Every structure is written in structure tokens, then in C-alpha cells.
mmCIF file of C-alpha atoms in Angstrom:
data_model
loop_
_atom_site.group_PDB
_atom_site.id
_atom_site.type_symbol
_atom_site.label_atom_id
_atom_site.label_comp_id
_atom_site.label_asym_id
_atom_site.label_seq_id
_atom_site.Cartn_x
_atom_site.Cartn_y
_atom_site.Cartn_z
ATOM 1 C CA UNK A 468 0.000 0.000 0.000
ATOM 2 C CA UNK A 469 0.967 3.535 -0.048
ATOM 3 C CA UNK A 470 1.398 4.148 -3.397
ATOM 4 C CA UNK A 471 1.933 7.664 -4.733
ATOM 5 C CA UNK A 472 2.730 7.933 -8.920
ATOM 6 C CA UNK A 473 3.292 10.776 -10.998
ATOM 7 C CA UNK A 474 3.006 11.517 -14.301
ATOM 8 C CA UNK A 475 4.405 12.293 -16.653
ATOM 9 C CA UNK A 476 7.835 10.184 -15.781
ATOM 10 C CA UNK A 477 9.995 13.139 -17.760
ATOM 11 C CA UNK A 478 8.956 15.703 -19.964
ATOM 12 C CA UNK A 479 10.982 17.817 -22.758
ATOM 13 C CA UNK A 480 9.073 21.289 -23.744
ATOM 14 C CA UNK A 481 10.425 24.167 -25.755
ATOM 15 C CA UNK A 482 11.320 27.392 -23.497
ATOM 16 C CA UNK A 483 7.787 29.097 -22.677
ATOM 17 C CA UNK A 484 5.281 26.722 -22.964
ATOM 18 C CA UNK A 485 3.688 25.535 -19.559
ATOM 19 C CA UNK A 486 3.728 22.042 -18.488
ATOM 20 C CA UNK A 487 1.473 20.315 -16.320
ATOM 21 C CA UNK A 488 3.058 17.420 -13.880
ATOM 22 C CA UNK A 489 0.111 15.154 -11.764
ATOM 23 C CA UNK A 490 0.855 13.577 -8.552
ATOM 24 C CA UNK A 491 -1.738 10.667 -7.427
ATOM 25 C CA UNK A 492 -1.980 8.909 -3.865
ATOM 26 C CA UNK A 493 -3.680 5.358 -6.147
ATOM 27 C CA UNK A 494 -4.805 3.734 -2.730
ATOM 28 C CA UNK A 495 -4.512 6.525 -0.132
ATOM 29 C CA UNK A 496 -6.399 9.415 0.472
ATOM 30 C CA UNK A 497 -4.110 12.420 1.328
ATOM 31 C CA UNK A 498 -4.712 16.010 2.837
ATOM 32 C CA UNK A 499 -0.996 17.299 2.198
ATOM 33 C CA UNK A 500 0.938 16.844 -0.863
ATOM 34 C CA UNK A 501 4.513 18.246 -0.999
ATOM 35 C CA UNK A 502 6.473 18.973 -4.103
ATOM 36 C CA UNK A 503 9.926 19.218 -4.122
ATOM 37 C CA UNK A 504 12.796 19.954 -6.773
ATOM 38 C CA UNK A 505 15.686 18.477 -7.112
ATOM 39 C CA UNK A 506 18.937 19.668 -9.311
ATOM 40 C CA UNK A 507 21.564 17.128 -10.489
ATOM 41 C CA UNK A 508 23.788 15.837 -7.137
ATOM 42 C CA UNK A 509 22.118 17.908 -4.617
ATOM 43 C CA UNK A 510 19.287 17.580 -1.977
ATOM 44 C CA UNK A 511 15.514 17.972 -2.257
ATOM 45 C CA UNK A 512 14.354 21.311 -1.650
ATOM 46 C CA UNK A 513 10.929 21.637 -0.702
ATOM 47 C CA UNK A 514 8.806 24.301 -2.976
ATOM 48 C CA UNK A 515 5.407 23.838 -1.556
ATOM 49 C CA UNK A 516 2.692 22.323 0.678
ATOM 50 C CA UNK A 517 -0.855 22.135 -0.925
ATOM 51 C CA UNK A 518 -3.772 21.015 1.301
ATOM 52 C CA UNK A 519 -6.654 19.856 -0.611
ATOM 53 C CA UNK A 520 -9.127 22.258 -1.176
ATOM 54 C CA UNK A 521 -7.311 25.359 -0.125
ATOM 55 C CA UNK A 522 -4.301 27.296 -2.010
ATOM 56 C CA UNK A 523 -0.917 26.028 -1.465
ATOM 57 C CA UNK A 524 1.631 27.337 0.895
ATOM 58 C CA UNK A 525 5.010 28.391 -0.555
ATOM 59 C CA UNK A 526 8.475 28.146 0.185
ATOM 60 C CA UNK A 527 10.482 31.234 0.580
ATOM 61 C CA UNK A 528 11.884 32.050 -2.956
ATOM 62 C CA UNK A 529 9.563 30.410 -4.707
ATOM 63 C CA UNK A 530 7.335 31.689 -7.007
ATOM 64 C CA UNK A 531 3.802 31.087 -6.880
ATOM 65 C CA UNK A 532 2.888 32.397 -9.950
ATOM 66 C CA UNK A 533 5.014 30.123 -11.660
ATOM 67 C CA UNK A 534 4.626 27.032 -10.186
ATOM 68 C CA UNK A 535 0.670 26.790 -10.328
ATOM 69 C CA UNK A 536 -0.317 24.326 -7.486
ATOM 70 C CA UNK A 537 -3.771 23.006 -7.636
ATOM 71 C CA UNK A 538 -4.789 20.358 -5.158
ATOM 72 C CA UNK A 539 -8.696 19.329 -6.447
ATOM 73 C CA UNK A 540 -8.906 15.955 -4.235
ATOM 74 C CA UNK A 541 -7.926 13.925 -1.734
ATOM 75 C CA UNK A 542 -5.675 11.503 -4.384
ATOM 76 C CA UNK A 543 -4.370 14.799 -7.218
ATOM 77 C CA UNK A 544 -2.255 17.344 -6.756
ATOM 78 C CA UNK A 545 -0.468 19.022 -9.790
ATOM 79 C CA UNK A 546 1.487 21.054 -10.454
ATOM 80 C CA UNK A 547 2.048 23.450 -13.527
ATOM 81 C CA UNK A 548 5.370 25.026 -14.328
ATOM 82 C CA UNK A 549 4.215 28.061 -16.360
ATOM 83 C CA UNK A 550 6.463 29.718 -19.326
ATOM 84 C CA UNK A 551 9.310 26.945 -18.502
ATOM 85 C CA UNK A 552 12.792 27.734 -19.279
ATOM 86 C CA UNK A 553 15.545 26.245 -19.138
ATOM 87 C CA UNK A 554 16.588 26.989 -15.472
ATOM 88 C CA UNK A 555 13.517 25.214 -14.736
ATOM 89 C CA UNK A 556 14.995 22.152 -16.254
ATOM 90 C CA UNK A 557 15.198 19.944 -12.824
ATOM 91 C CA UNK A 558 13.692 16.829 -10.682
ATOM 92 C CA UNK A 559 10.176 17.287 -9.580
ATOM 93 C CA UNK A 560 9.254 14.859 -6.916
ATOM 94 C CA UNK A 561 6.025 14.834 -5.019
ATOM 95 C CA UNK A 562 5.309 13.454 -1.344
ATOM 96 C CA UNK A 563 1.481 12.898 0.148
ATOM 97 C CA UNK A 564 0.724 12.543 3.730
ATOM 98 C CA UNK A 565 -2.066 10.003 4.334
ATOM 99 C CA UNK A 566 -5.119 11.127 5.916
ATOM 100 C CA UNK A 567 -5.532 10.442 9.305
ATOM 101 C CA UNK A 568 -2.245 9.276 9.393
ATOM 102 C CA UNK A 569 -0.264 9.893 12.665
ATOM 103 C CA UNK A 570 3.305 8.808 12.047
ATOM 104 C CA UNK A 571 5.495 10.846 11.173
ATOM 105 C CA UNK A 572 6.819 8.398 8.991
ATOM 106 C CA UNK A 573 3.808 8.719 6.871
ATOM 107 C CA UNK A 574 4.805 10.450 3.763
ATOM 108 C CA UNK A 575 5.267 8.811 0.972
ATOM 109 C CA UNK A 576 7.126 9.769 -2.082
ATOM 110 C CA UNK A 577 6.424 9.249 -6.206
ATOM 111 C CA UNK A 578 9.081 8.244 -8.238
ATOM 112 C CA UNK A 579 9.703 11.649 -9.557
ATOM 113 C CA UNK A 580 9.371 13.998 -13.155
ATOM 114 C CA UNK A 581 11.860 14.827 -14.857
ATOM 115 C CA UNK A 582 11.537 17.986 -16.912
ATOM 116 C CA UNK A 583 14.131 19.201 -19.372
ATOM 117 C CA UNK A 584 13.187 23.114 -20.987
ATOM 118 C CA UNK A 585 15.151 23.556 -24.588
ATOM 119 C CA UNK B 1407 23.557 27.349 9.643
ATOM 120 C CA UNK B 1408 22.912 23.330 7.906
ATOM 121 C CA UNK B 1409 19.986 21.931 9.808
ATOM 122 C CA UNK B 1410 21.350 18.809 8.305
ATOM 123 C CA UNK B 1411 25.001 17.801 7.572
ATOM 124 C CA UNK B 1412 26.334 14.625 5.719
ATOM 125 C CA UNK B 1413 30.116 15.164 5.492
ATOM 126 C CA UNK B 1414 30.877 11.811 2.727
ATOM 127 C CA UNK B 1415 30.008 13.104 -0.193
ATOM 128 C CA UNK B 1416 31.107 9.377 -1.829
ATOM 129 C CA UNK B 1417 31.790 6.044 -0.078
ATOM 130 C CA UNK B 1418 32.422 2.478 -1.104
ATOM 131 C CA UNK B 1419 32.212 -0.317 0.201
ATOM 132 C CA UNK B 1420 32.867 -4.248 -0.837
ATOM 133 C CA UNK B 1421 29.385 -6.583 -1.098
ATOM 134 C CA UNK B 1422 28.712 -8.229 2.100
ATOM 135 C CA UNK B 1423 30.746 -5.731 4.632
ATOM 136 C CA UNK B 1424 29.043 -3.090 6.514
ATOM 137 C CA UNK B 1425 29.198 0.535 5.970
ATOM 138 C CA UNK B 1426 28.140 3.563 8.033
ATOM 139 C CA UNK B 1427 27.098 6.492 6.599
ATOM 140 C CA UNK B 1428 27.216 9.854 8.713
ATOM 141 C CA UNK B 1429 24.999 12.236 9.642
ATOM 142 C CA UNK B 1430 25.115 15.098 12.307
ATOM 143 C CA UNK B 1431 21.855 17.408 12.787
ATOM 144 C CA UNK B 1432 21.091 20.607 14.361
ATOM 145 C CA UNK B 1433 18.158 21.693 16.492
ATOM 146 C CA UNK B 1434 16.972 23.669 19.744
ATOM 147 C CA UNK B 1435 13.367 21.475 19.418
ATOM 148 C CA UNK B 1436 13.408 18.432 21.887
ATOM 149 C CA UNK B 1437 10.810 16.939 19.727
ATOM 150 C CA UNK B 1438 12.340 15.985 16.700
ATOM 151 C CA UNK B 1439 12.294 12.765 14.345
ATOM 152 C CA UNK B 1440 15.314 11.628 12.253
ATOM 153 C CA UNK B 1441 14.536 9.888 8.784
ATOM 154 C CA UNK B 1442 17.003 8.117 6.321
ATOM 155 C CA UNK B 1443 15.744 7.797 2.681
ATOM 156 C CA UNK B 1444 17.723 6.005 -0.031
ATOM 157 C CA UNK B 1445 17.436 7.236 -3.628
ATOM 158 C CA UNK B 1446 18.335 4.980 -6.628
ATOM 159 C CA UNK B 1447 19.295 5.940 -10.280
ATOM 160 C CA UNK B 1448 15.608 6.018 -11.303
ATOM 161 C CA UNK B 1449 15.097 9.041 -9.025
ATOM 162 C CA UNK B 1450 12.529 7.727 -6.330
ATOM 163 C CA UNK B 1451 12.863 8.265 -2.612
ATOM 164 C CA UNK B 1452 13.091 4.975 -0.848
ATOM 165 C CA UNK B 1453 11.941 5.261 2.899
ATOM 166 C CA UNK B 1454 14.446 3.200 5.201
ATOM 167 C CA UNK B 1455 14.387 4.142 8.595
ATOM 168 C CA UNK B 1456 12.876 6.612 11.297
ATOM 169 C CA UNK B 1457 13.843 7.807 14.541
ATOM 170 C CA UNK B 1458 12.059 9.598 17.172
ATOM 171 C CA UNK B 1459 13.655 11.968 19.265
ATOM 172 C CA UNK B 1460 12.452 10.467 22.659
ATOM 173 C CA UNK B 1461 12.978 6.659 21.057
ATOM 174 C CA UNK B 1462 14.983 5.290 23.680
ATOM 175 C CA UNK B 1463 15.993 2.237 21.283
ATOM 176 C CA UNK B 1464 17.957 2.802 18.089
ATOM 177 C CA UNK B 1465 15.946 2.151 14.916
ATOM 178 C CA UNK B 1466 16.236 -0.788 13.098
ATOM 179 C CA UNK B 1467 15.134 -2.171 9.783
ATOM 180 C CA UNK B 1468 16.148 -4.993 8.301
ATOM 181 C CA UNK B 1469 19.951 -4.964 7.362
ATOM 182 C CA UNK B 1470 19.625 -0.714 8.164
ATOM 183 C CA UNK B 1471 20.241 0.358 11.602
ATOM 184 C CA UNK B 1472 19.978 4.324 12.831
ATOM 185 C CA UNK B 1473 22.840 4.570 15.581
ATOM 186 C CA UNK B 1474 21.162 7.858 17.396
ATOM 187 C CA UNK B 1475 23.623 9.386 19.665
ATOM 188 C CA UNK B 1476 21.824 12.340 21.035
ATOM 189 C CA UNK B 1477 24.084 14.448 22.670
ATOM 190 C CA UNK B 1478 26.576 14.263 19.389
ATOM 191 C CA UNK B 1479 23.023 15.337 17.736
ATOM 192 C CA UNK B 1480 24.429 12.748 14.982
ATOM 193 C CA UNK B 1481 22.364 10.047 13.817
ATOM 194 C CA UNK B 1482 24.505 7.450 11.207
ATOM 195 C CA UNK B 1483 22.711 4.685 9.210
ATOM 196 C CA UNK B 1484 24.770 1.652 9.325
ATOM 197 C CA UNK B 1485 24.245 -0.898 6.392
ATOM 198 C CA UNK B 1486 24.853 -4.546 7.028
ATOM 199 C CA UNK B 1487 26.122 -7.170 4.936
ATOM 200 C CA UNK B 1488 25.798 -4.472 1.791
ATOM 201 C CA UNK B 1489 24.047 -5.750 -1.736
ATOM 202 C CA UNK B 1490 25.439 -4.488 -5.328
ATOM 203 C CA UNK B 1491 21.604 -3.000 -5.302
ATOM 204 C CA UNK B 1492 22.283 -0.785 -2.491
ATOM 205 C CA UNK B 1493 24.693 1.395 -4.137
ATOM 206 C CA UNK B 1494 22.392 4.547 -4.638
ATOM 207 C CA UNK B 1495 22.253 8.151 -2.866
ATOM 208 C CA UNK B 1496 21.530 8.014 0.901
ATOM 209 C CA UNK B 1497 19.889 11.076 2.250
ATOM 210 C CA UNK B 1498 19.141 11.995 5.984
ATOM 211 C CA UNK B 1499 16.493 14.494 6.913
ATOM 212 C CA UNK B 1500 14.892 15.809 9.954
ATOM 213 C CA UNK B 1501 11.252 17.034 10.928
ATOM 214 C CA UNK B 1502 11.271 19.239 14.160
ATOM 215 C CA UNK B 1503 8.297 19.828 16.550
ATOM 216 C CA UNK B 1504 4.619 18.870 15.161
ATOM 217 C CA UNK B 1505 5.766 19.644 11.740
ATOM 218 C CA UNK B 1506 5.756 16.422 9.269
ATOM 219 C CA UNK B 1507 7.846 18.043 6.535
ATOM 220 C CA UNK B 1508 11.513 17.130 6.546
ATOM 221 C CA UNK B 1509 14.385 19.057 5.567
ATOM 222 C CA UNK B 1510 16.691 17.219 3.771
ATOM 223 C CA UNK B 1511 21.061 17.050 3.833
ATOM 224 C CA UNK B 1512 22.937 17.230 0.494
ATOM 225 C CA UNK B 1513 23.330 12.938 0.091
ATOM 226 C CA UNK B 1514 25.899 10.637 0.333
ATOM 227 C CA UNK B 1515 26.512 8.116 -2.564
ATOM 228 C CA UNK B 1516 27.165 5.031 -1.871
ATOM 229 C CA UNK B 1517 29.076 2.318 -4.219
ATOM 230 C CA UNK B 1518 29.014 -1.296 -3.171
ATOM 231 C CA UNK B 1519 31.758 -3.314 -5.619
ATOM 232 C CA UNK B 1520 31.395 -6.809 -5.960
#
């Protein structure tokens, strides 16, 4: 159990278009979904928290208008990068916490986009 | 200042021995929980181990162990008897106080050799 995919699995786009990345809980239901980025041989830095039904919660830095979160249900969250360029080009990697979960040990990760801006 | 800090950038390590790989943390919070997550070529985070702050017993899972020493604030992941398919990128995070969201240290990659 405690499956979380995403999709797509990597992505190229040209430099401006927007591109839309979906992160699922399949047999979960989750209140929080995290999404993180990732560049080549470094760490996971968190961008934002969205909650389902309310608007997202950004990291410091980050900007909201770019990186469209939209969290419509208790199993989707997406997220869109907007006019993508090539310094967006990085690791997306989503986490959901299960509902009514009480471990802290109770986020679970998707296997990550990768999304490369020409 | 690093809320997480993972010194070995690279380490190997012949199949079957044990390695340990380090990590020292820093917090005021006496609530706190410890997490190591390995992360293969294909890019997904692997969950391996958690530790509480006021777990009085080290962590264990499996051929993983968490060797929590407190009052170094360090908390190293020891690998037994290591498998060709553990060579990946080993990262250590932290949550502090009620919050569930970990922050994360830069990695250490791991190479087992046959």
C-alpha cells in the first residue's frame, strides 16, 4: 500500500510553454501533498505544501505564480510550471501525507518527473 | 547554519561488509524525528528508517540500523552485509516539533563493488 505515482515520468518542452506534472496517492487518500525539486547531485528542496481544497503554501523564494499548485482531491495534486525555461529544467518529486495518518513516517514519495526546458 | 550535515560526499564499500554512513543534525526542538531515505538511479525516494527523538531504542530495519547518539546530535545509518543493489544516494532528513515536513542534507553516494 501507499502508493503515490506521478506523471508524466519526464517531460521535454520548448522554453515558454507551460507544463502540467500530476501527482496521485492510487490507494490513499491524502490532505498534504509536498512537491519538491531536485537539481543534479544535490538535496531535495521543498517548494510547496498544498492542502486539498485550499491554495498552497510556498516556500520562501519560490514563485507562486510560476509554479501553479492546484490540489482538487484527496488523491491529485499538480502542479504546472508556467512559461518553462531552461533553469527550470530539474527533478520534480512529489510526497502525500495520508489522511488520518499519525506517524510521522507517513509520507510517501512518487518516483519523480523529470523535466528538461530547450 | 545546515539543519542537516552529511560530510561523505562518496563512499564504497565491498558486497557483504558493513558501511556507516554519517549524519550530524542541528536543532533547539526536543521533539524531533530523524529519517534516512535512499534514492536509486531512477530518481525515487526509498523510505528506510525513522527515529524519534524520545525513542529510547535505536531504529532498526532490516539490514539498516539508525545509531542515534543524542548528545553528538548525529544520527549514522549503518548498512549490514551491503548488496550491489544498495549502491544509490543516501539522504538523511529531519522534521522538528509537530511539523511532518523534513528538511533534507545534500546525500551521500554510496558504491558497493562486488
Amino acid at each position: 500500500g501507499a502508493v503515490v505515482s506521478q506523471h508524466p515520468s519526464w517531460v521535454i518542452c520548448k522554453s515558454g510553454t507551460s507544463v502540467k506534472i500530476e501527482c496521485r496517492s492510487l490507494d490513499f487518500q491524502a490532505t498534504t501533498m509536498f512537491w519538491y525539486r531536485q537539481f543534479p547531485k544535490q538535496s531535495l528542496m521543498l517548494m510547496a505544501t498544498s492542502n486539498e481544497g485550499s491554495k498552497a503554501t510556498y516556500e520562501q523564494g519560490v514563485e507562486k505564480d510560476k509554479f501553479l499548485i492546484n490540489h482538487a482531491s484527496l488523491t491529485l495534486s499538480t502542479l504546472t510550471v508556467t512559461s518553462a525555461h531552461p533553469e527550470d529544467s530539474s527533478f520534480y518529486i512529489c510526497s502525500a501525507k495520508r489522511l488520518g495518518g499519525s506517524s510521522y513516517n507517513e509520507q510517501f514519495f512518487g518516483p519523480g518527473t523529470r523535466l528538461t526546458v530547450l | 547554519a545546515q539543519k542537516i550535515t552529511q560530510t561523505q560526499p562518496g563512499m564504497f564499500v565491498q558486497e557483504k561488509e558493513a558501511v556507516t554512513l554519517d549524519c550530524t543534525y542541528d536543532t533547539s526542538d526536543q521533539s524531533y524525528g530523524l529519517f534516512w531515505y535512499k534514492q536509486p538511479s531512477s530518481g525515487e525516494m526509498i523510505f528506510l528508517i525513522y527515529q524519534g527523538s524520545y525513542d529510547e531504542q535505536n531504529a532498526t530495519e532490516g539490514r539498516y540500523s539508525l545509531n542515534f547518539q543524542k548528545a553528538r546530535k548525529s544520527a549514522n545509518l549503518v548498512i549490514s552485509a551491503s548488496q550491489l543493489g544498495d549502491s544509490a544516494m543516501y539522504f538523511c532528513a529531519m522534521r522538528e516539533g509537530r511539523s511532518y515536513i523534513p528538511t533534507f542534507g545534500r546525500g551521500t553516494s554510496l558504491i558497493v563493488h562486488p
